[in-house]
Coordinates of C-alpha atoms and ligand atoms in Angstrom, one line a residue:
M1 CA -35.2 89.4 17.3
Q2 CA -37.1 92.0 19.2
I3 CA -40.2 91.0 21.0
R4 CA -43.0 93.5 21.8
L5 CA -46.1 93.0 23.8
I6 CA -49.0 95.3 23.2
S7 CA -52.5 95.6 24.6
A8 CA -54.5 96.7 21.5
R9 CA -57.0 95.9 18.9
P10 CA -55.7 93.5 16.2
W11 CA -56.2 96.0 13.4
E12 CA -53.8 98.3 15.2
V13 CA -50.9 95.9 14.9
E14 CA -48.3 97.1 12.3
A15 CA -46.8 94.0 10.8
D16 CA -46.1 92.2 7.5
V17 CA -48.3 89.3 8.7
L18 CA -50.8 89.2 11.6
A19 CA -51.6 85.7 12.7
V20 CA -55.0 85.0 14.2
P21 CA -55.9 81.7 15.9
I22 CA -59.2 80.2 14.6
T23 CA -61.2 77.9 16.9
C24 CA -63.7 75.2 15.9
E25 CA -66.5 77.2 17.5
E26 CA -67.7 80.4 15.9
P27 CA -66.3 83.3 17.9
S28 CA -68.8 85.4 19.8
D29 CA -66.0 88.0 20.3
E30 CA -66.8 91.6 19.2
I31 CA -63.2 92.3 18.3
L32 CA -62.8 89.3 16.0
A33 CA -66.1 90.3 14.4
E34 CA -64.8 93.8 13.7
L35 CA -61.5 92.3 12.4
D36 CA -63.4 90.1 10.0
R37 CA -65.6 93.1 8.9
R38 CA -62.5 94.9 7.9
L39 CA -61.4 91.8 5.9
G40 CA -64.7 91.9 4.0
G41 CA -66.0 88.9 5.9
A42 CA -63.2 86.6 4.4
L43 CA -62.7 84.6 7.6
G44 CA -66.4 84.1 8.2
S45 CA -66.9 82.9 4.6
Y46 CA -63.9 80.6 4.8
R47 CA -65.5 79.0 7.9
E48 CA -68.8 78.7 6.2
V49 CA -67.4 76.8 3.2
G50 CA -65.3 74.6 5.5
E51 CA -62.0 76.1 4.2
L52 CA -60.9 77.4 7.6
A53 CA -63.1 76.0 10.4
G54 CA -60.7 75.5 13.2
K55 CA -59.1 72.2 12.3
P56 CA -55.7 72.3 14.0
W57 CA -53.0 73.7 11.7
S58 CA -55.3 74.4 8.7
S59 CA -54.7 77.9 7.5
A60 CA -55.4 80.6 5.0
L61 CA -53.6 83.8 4.2
V62 CA -55.8 86.8 3.5
R63 CA -54.9 90.3 2.3
G64 CA -55.1 92.8 5.1
A65 CA -57.5 95.8 4.7
E66 CA -58.3 98.8 6.9
M67 CA -55.6 97.6 9.3
G68 CA -51.9 97.9 10.1
A69 CA -51.0 94.4 8.9
D70 CA -50.4 93.7 5.2
W71 CA -51.7 90.1 5.5
V72 CA -53.7 88.2 7.9
L73 CA -52.9 84.5 8.6
G74 CA -55.9 82.6 10.0
M75 CA -54.7 79.3 11.7
G76 CA -56.9 76.6 13.1
V77 CA -56.2 75.6 16.7
G78 CA -59.0 73.2 17.5
K79 CA -61.6 73.7 20.2
A80 CA -61.2 76.8 22.5
E81 CA -61.6 74.6 25.6
D82 CA -58.6 72.4 24.5
F83 CA -56.3 75.4 24.1
D84 CA -53.5 74.6 26.5
R85 CA -49.7 75.1 26.8
V86 CA -48.9 72.4 24.2
I87 CA -51.2 73.9 21.6
A88 CA -50.0 77.5 22.4
L89 CA -46.4 76.3 21.9
R90 CA -47.2 74.5 18.6
L91 CA -49.3 77.5 17.4
G92 CA -46.2 79.7 17.5
A93 CA -44.1 77.2 15.6
A94 CA -46.8 76.3 13.1
I95 CA -47.3 80.0 12.2
E96 CA -43.5 80.3 11.4
R97 CA -43.6 77.1 9.4
R98 CA -46.7 78.1 7.5
L99 CA -44.8 81.2 6.3
I100 CA -41.8 79.3 4.9
G101 CA -40.5 81.0 1.8
R102 CA -42.5 84.2 2.5
S103 CA -40.7 87.5 3.1
V104 CA -41.8 88.4 6.6
R105 CA -39.6 90.5 8.9
R106 CA -42.3 91.6 11.3
L107 CA -44.8 89.1 12.6
G108 CA -47.9 89.9 14.7
V109 CA -49.9 87.4 16.6
Y110 CA -53.3 88.2 18.2
L111 CA -54.5 86.2 21.2
P112 CA -58.3 86.6 21.4
S113 CA -59.8 86.7 24.9
G114 CA -61.9 83.5 24.0
L115 CA -58.7 81.5 24.2
V116 CA -57.1 82.9 27.3
S117 CA -58.0 84.6 30.6
D118 CA -61.8 83.8 30.9
G119 CA -61.6 80.3 32.4
G120 CA -58.9 79.0 30.1
L121 CA -55.2 79.2 29.9
E122 CA -53.6 82.1 31.8
V123 CA -52.5 84.9 29.4
A124 CA -48.9 84.9 30.7
A125 CA -48.6 81.1 30.1
A126 CA -50.0 81.5 26.6
V127 CA -47.7 84.4 25.7
E128 CA -44.6 82.5 27.0
M129 CA -45.5 79.4 25.1
L130 CA -46.3 81.3 21.9
A131 CA -43.1 83.3 22.0
R132 CA -41.1 80.1 22.5
G133 CA -43.0 78.4 19.7
V134 CA -42.2 81.2 17.3
I135 CA -38.5 81.0 18.1
E136 CA -38.4 77.2 17.8
G137 CA -40.4 77.5 14.6
M138 CA -37.7 79.8 13.1
A139 CA -35.1 77.0 13.4
D140 CA -34.6 74.2 10.9
P141 CA -32.0 71.9 12.5
Y142 CA -31.5 70.2 9.1
A143 CA -30.2 73.4 7.6
I144 CA -26.8 73.2 9.2
Y145 CA -25.0 71.5 6.3
R146 CA -27.4 71.7 3.4
Q147 CA -26.5 74.5 0.9
G148 CA -28.8 77.0 -0.7
V149 CA -31.6 76.5 1.9
E150 CA -32.5 80.2 2.5
A151 CA -35.7 79.9 0.4
D152 CA -36.8 76.8 2.4
L153 CA -36.4 78.4 5.8
P154 CA -39.1 79.8 8.0
P155 CA -38.9 83.6 8.0
Q156 CA -36.1 85.0 10.2
L157 CA -37.9 87.8 12.1
D158 CA -36.7 91.1 13.2
E159 CA -39.7 91.7 15.4
L160 CA -42.5 89.7 17.0
V161 CA -45.5 91.7 18.2
L162 CA -47.8 89.8 20.5
C163 CA -51.2 91.5 20.8
V164 CA -53.6 90.8 23.7
P165 CA -56.9 92.6 24.3
D166 CA -55.9 93.6 27.8
G167 CA -53.5 92.7 30.6
D168 CA -50.4 93.8 32.5
V169 CA -48.1 94.5 29.6
T170 CA -45.0 94.6 31.8
A171 CA -45.6 91.2 33.3
L172 CA -46.6 89.8 29.9
T173 CA -43.5 91.2 28.3
A174 CA -41.4 89.4 30.9
A175 CA -43.3 86.1 30.2
A176 CA -42.7 86.5 26.4
E177 CA -39.0 87.2 26.9
R178 CA -38.7 84.1 29.1
G179 CA -40.3 82.1 26.3
M180 CA -37.9 83.6 23.8
I181 CA -34.8 82.7 25.9
I182 CA -36.0 79.2 26.5
G183 CA -36.7 78.8 22.8
E184 CA -33.2 80.0 21.9
G185 CA -31.8 77.4 24.4
G186 CA -34.0 74.7 22.8
N187 CA -32.7 75.6 19.4
R188 CA -29.1 75.4 20.7
T189 CA -29.8 71.9 21.9
R190 CA -31.3 71.0 18.5
R191 CA -28.4 72.5 16.4
L192 CA -25.8 70.6 18.4
A193 CA -27.7 67.3 18.6
Q194 CA -28.2 67.4 14.9
R195 CA -24.6 67.7 13.9
A196 CA -22.9 64.6 12.3
S197 CA -20.7 62.3 14.3
N198 CA -17.6 63.1 12.1
D199 CA -18.2 66.7 13.1
V200 CA -18.9 66.3 16.8
S201 CA -16.5 64.0 18.7
P202 CA -16.4 63.9 22.5
E203 CA -13.6 66.5 22.2
V204 CA -15.7 68.8 20.1
L205 CA -18.6 68.4 22.6
A206 CA -16.2 69.5 25.3
D207 CA -15.2 72.5 23.2
E208 CA -18.9 73.4 22.8
A209 CA -19.3 73.1 26.6
S210 CA -16.4 75.5 27.0
A211 CA -18.0 78.0 24.6
I212 CA -21.3 77.8 26.6
A213 CA -19.5 78.3 29.9
A214 CA -17.5 81.2 28.5
E215 CA -20.6 82.9 27.1
H216 CA -22.3 82.8 30.5
G217 CA -19.4 83.1 32.9
L218 CA -19.7 79.5 34.2
T219 CA -17.1 77.1 35.3
V220 CA -16.3 74.2 33.0
E221 CA -14.3 71.1 34.0
T222 CA -13.4 68.4 31.5
F223 CA -11.2 65.4 31.9
G224 CA -10.1 62.4 29.8
P225 CA -9.4 58.7 30.4
E226 CA -6.4 59.1 32.8
K227 CA -8.4 61.1 35.4
A228 CA -11.4 58.8 34.8
A229 CA -9.3 55.8 35.6
E230 CA -8.0 57.5 38.8
L231 CA -11.6 58.1 39.8
G232 CA -12.5 54.5 39.1
M233 CA -15.0 55.1 36.4
G234 CA -14.8 51.6 35.0
M235 CA -18.2 51.7 33.3
F236 CA -17.5 55.1 31.6
L237 CA -14.1 53.9 30.4
A238 CA -15.5 50.6 29.1
V239 CA -17.6 52.4 26.5
G240 CA -15.1 54.8 25.1
R241 CA -12.2 52.3 24.6
G242 CA -13.0 51.1 21.1
S243 CA -12.8 54.5 19.5
D244 CA -9.8 56.6 18.3
N245 CA -11.7 59.6 19.6
P246 CA -11.0 59.6 23.3
P247 CA -13.7 60.0 25.9
R248 CA -14.3 63.3 27.6
F249 CA -16.1 63.7 31.0
I250 CA -17.6 67.1 30.7
S251 CA -19.2 69.3 33.5
I252 CA -20.3 72.9 33.9
R253 CA -21.1 74.4 37.2
S254 CA -23.0 77.6 37.9
G255 CA -22.9 79.3 41.3
E256 CA -20.3 79.2 44.0
P257 CA -18.8 75.7 44.8
G258 CA -20.6 74.2 47.8
S259 CA -23.6 76.6 47.4
T260 CA -27.2 75.5 47.1
D261 CA -30.4 77.1 45.8
S262 CA -33.2 78.8 47.8
R263 CA -34.6 75.4 48.6
G264 CA -31.2 74.1 49.9
R265 CA -30.7 72.0 46.8
L266 CA -28.0 71.4 44.2
L267 CA -29.7 70.1 41.0
A268 CA -27.5 68.0 38.8
M269 CA -28.6 67.5 35.2
V270 CA -26.8 64.5 33.6
G271 CA -27.0 63.9 29.9
K272 CA -26.0 60.9 27.8
G273 CA -23.3 62.0 25.4
V274 CA -22.7 59.1 23.0
T275 CA -21.5 61.0 19.9
F276 CA -22.1 57.8 17.9
D277 CA -23.6 54.5 19.0
S278 CA -22.6 51.8 16.6
G279 CA -23.5 49.3 19.3
G280 CA -19.8 48.4 19.7
I281 CA -18.9 44.7 19.4
S282 CA -22.7 44.0 19.9
I283 CA -23.0 45.9 16.6
K284 CA -26.3 47.3 15.5
P285 CA -28.0 46.4 12.2
S286 CA -27.1 49.0 9.5
E287 CA -30.7 50.0 9.0
R288 CA -31.2 53.4 10.6
M289 CA -27.8 53.3 12.2
E290 CA -27.2 56.8 10.9
E291 CA -29.7 58.0 13.5
M292 CA -27.2 57.1 16.2
K293 CA -25.5 60.4 15.7
M294 CA -28.4 61.7 17.8
D295 CA -27.3 59.5 20.8
K296 CA -25.5 62.6 22.2
T297 CA -28.8 64.5 22.5
G298 CA -29.0 64.2 26.3
A299 CA -25.6 65.8 26.7
C300 CA -26.6 68.6 24.3
T301 CA -29.7 69.2 26.3
V302 CA -28.1 69.6 29.7
L303 CA -25.3 71.8 28.3
A304 CA -27.7 74.1 26.6
A305 CA -30.0 74.1 29.7
I306 CA -27.3 75.4 32.0
G307 CA -26.7 78.2 29.6
T308 CA -30.4 79.1 29.5
I309 CA -30.6 78.9 33.3
A310 CA -27.7 81.3 33.6
R311 CA -29.5 83.8 31.4
L312 CA -32.7 83.6 33.4
A313 CA -31.2 83.3 36.9
P314 CA -27.5 84.3 36.9
G315 CA -25.6 82.7 39.7
L316 CA -28.2 80.0 40.6
P317 CA -26.3 76.9 41.7
V318 CA -26.7 74.1 39.1
L319 CA -24.5 71.4 37.8
A320 CA -24.5 70.0 34.2
V321 CA -22.7 66.7 33.6
A322 CA -22.1 65.2 30.2
P323 CA -20.1 62.0 29.9
A324 CA -19.1 61.9 26.2
V325 CA -17.9 58.8 24.4
E326 CA -18.0 57.2 21.0
N327 CA -19.2 53.6 21.0
M328 CA -17.3 51.8 18.3
P329 CA -16.1 48.2 17.6
G330 CA -12.4 47.6 17.4
S331 CA -9.5 45.7 18.9
H332 CA -9.6 47.8 22.0
S333 CA -13.3 47.6 22.5
T334 CA -15.0 46.1 25.5
R335 CA -16.2 42.6 24.7
P336 CA -19.6 41.1 25.7
G337 CA -18.9 39.3 28.9
D338 CA -16.2 41.7 30.1
V339 CA -16.5 42.6 33.8
V340 CA -15.9 46.2 35.0
R341 CA -16.0 48.0 38.3
A342 CA -18.2 51.1 38.5
M343 CA -17.1 54.3 40.4
N344 CA -19.5 53.4 43.2
G345 CA -17.8 50.0 43.7
K346 CA -20.4 47.8 42.0
V347 CA -19.1 45.2 39.6
V348 CA -20.9 44.9 36.3
E349 CA -20.8 42.3 33.6
V350 CA -21.2 44.0 30.2
N351 CA -23.0 41.3 28.4
N352 CA -24.2 43.7 25.7
T353 CA -22.0 46.5 24.5
D354 CA -25.0 48.2 22.9
A355 CA -26.5 48.9 26.4
E356 CA -23.8 51.5 26.8
G357 CA -25.8 54.6 27.9
R358 CA -26.6 53.1 31.3
L359 CA -22.9 52.4 31.8
I360 CA -21.7 56.0 31.2
L361 CA -24.7 57.4 33.1
G362 CA -24.2 55.2 36.1
D363 CA -20.7 56.6 36.7
A364 CA -21.8 60.1 35.9
L365 CA -24.6 59.9 38.5
T366 CA -22.1 58.7 41.1
W367 CA -19.7 61.5 40.2
A368 CA -22.5 64.1 40.4
E369 CA -23.5 63.0 43.9
G370 CA -19.8 63.3 44.8
Q371 CA -19.9 66.9 43.7
G372 CA -22.7 67.6 46.2
A373 CA -25.7 67.1 44.0
T374 CA -28.8 66.7 46.2
H375 CA -31.2 66.1 43.4
L376 CA -30.6 64.5 40.0
I377 CA -32.2 64.3 36.6
D378 CA -30.7 62.4 33.8
V379 CA -31.7 62.8 30.1
A380 CA -30.8 60.1 27.7
T381 CA -31.7 58.5 24.4
L382 CA -31.5 55.2 26.3
T383 CA -33.8 52.6 24.8
G384 CA -35.6 51.7 21.6
A385 CA -38.3 50.3 23.8
V386 CA -39.4 53.7 25.1
E387 CA -40.3 54.8 21.5
R388 CA -42.2 51.6 20.9
A389 CA -44.2 52.2 24.1
F390 CA -44.8 55.9 24.0
G391 CA -43.9 57.1 20.5
K392 CA -42.6 60.5 19.6
L393 CA -44.9 62.7 21.7
I394 CA -44.5 61.3 25.2
T395 CA -41.2 60.9 27.1
G396 CA -41.1 57.9 29.4
G397 CA -39.2 58.1 32.6
F398 CA -38.6 56.9 36.1
G399 CA -38.3 58.8 39.4
T400 CA -37.8 58.3 43.1
P401 CA -39.1 59.4 45.6
Q402 CA -42.5 59.9 44.1
D403 CA -42.7 63.6 45.0
W404 CA -39.5 64.3 43.1
W405 CA -40.9 62.6 40.0
D406 CA -44.1 64.6 40.4
E407 CA -42.2 67.8 40.6
V408 CA -40.2 67.1 37.4
R409 CA -43.4 66.0 35.6
D410 CA -45.3 69.1 36.7
A411 CA -42.5 71.4 35.6
G412 CA -42.6 69.6 32.3
A413 CA -46.3 70.2 32.0
R414 CA -45.8 73.9 32.6
Q415 CA -43.5 73.9 29.7
G416 CA -45.8 72.0 27.4
E417 CA -43.8 68.7 27.6
R418 CA -45.4 65.4 28.3
Y419 CA -44.0 62.6 30.5
W420 CA -45.3 59.2 31.6
Q421 CA -43.8 57.4 34.6
I422 CA -42.7 53.8 34.2
P423 CA -42.7 51.7 37.5
F424 CA -39.7 50.1 39.1
V425 CA -40.8 46.5 39.4
D426 CA -38.2 44.9 41.6
E427 CA -39.1 41.4 40.5
Y428 CA -37.3 42.0 37.2
R429 CA -34.1 42.6 39.2
A430 CA -33.6 38.8 39.4
D431 CA -33.2 38.6 35.6
M432 CA -30.3 41.0 35.8
E433 CA -28.2 38.7 38.1
S434 CA -24.8 37.7 36.7
W435 CA -22.7 34.6 37.4
Y436 CA -19.6 36.7 37.4
A437 CA -20.5 40.1 38.7
D438 CA -23.0 41.9 40.9
F439 CA -25.4 42.2 38.0
Q440 CA -25.3 42.6 34.2
N441 CA -26.1 45.6 31.9
S442 CA -28.7 43.8 29.7
S443 CA -30.9 40.7 30.2
G444 CA -33.4 39.9 27.5
A445 CA -36.4 41.7 26.0
E446 CA -38.9 41.0 28.8
G447 CA -39.4 44.1 30.8
S448 CA -36.3 45.6 29.2
L449 CA -37.6 49.2 29.7
V450 CA -38.2 48.6 33.4
K451 CA -34.8 47.0 33.7
S452 CA -33.1 50.1 32.2
G453 CA -34.5 52.0 35.2
L454 CA -33.5 49.3 37.7
F455 CA -30.0 49.4 36.4
L456 CA -29.6 53.2 36.7
R457 CA -31.1 53.1 40.2
E458 CA -28.1 51.1 41.4
F459 CA -26.0 54.3 41.0
V460 CA -28.1 56.8 42.9
T461 CA -28.8 57.4 46.6
R462 CA -30.6 60.8 46.3
P463 CA -33.8 62.1 44.7
W464 CA -33.5 61.2 41.0
A465 CA -35.5 61.2 37.8
H466 CA -34.6 59.6 34.5
L467 CA -36.0 60.9 31.3
D468 CA -35.7 58.5 28.4
I469 CA -35.9 60.7 25.3
A470 CA -35.0 58.0 22.7
G471 CA -38.5 58.4 21.1
T472 CA -39.0 62.2 21.5
A473 CA -35.5 63.6 20.8
Y474 CA -35.9 63.7 17.1
L475 CA -38.6 63.5 14.4
R476 CA -38.2 61.5 11.2
K477 CA -40.8 63.5 9.4
S478 CA -41.7 67.2 9.6
T479 CA -45.0 68.2 11.1
P480 CA -46.9 71.5 10.8
W481 CA -45.2 72.6 14.0
A482 CA -41.6 71.2 13.7
A483 CA -39.0 70.5 11.1
R484 CA -37.7 66.9 11.0
G485 CA -34.6 66.4 13.1
A486 CA -33.8 67.2 16.7
T487 CA -36.7 68.5 18.8
G488 CA -34.9 69.9 21.8
V489 CA -37.3 68.0 24.1
S490 CA -36.7 68.3 27.9
H491 CA -34.5 71.4 27.7
A492 CA -37.5 73.5 28.9
T493 CA -38.4 71.0 31.6
L494 CA -34.9 71.2 33.0
V495 CA -34.9 75.0 33.0
E496 CA -38.3 75.0 34.7
V497 CA -37.2 72.6 37.4
A498 CA -34.0 74.6 38.1
L499 CA -35.8 77.9 38.2
A500 CA -38.1 76.6 41.0
G501 CA -35.0 77.0 43.2
R502 CA -34.5 80.7 42.5
Ligands
BES1 N1 -28.9 54.6 21.8 C1 -29.6 53.4 21.9 C2 -31.2 53.6 22.1 C3 -31.9 54.2 20.9 C4 -32.5 53.3 20.0 C5 -32.0 55.5 20.7 C6 -33.2 53.9 18.9 C7 -32.7 56.1 19.7 C8 -33.3 55.3 18.8 C9 -29.2 52.6 23.1 O1 -27.8 52.7 23.4 C10 -29.4 51.1 22.8 O2 -28.7 50.6 21.9 N2 -30.3 50.5 23.6 C11 -30.6 49.1 23.4 C12 -30.5 48.5 24.8 C13 -30.6 47.0 24.8 C14 -29.3 46.5 24.2 C15 -30.7 46.5 26.2 C16 -31.9 49.0 22.8 O3 -32.8 49.8 23.0 O4 -32.0 48.1 21.9
ZN2 ZN1 -27.0 54.5 22.8
MN3 MN1 -26.6 51.4 22.3

């Protein structure tokens, strides 16, 4: 898809459909008044009768007249003062989804000055989020296997024309292209995360990593159980043992070995890659167990993110690490009560084989530090508790020291992604004590979310943030701004954090 940014009047945009955001307050804007005059006052009368009065994602399609666009799509975005990066991102996707089944090759979007520049969101930020939203709105992660879906898909555009009343077109074009590239990476995360577990084994995930590395000229390194045993990754190996699909420890590096970014850092992004989580011997109930194909989402996120970073900042040193395993019950499986030795030497009692994510992540974090990582972020569908606490719209997480957490959270906010920090309460550590080992991997429901962070903290010595995307990684129902299925959450956050080291 081509993206074009123009500084023009909305009626000058040549397009199949021109989308115009509609706010709750009546616009005082001369340009919007002229646009509506050309439409015979359609938008104004829709507002009057309450049909299109700014309610978020309400919409109406009107025939274009005296203008370059064939149709005008008015779409509610709420109050002008609330127009922020999240809304701008959703607006792009909601426009695409509103046009499902319509033949649109060339889409225009007009950003009126009442929403941006004067006091509100910066135009560049709005343009970046909008472009990313349109790209993400074009994807339907559920359409991978389903047949005959063409008619149900959002329009696959040839051209997106973003129209602003004024501004530095060169700078804004760069912002829009950045949004498009980040959106494409997010869609890659979603497509991969969405694939079924009989399709994506740890081996296949490693092949996908190789493809990403080859596409961007990056270095991939993958090893199996023998090398993992040599390295002493007892926790990683404990999870993969029960499956006939052998574990794969996957990593991709960009930049020269030993090099750091402009801030002297090597960022490691570590993603949980459980290609299916049955729970193992501590088997899960069958209800919703099919959702556990999504338990590889963290790995998909970090692998796609390093590809996106390579497109935006070629050669920037970054490390992506994706421990990939299938957690299955069987005669070779780890049993509750088994004791294993982690790569960092700590001895862990696996009293619940369903608390497997923290086991593979612990060894992966140790390995990443050994590769010279100075700063770490892990992304994982780690706990059911995080969804109960924060739902599908906020990602819970941990971080230490505080200024590293703040940096990750702020980068997320710049990309329209919400995070909430969970405290490390050391008093809960006592519950994790084991009779047989240094500590255990699971210990009762009280404070279990806090304990998941305390467990992982045992395996890091450097600035680290943990993003628990179990709630936010996928939607069970479609919304006006996203198809059900994988969301690609945190991909953009990782890219934004890494790019700060350009
Ligand atoms: N993969 C699950 C977490 C999960 C649950 C992700 C629901 C998405 C939706 C994880 O491995 C798990 O089983 N966690 C346990 C931990 C417990 C045994 C300490 C949980 O949350 O119940
Ligand atoms: Zn899991
Ligand atoms: Mn589990």
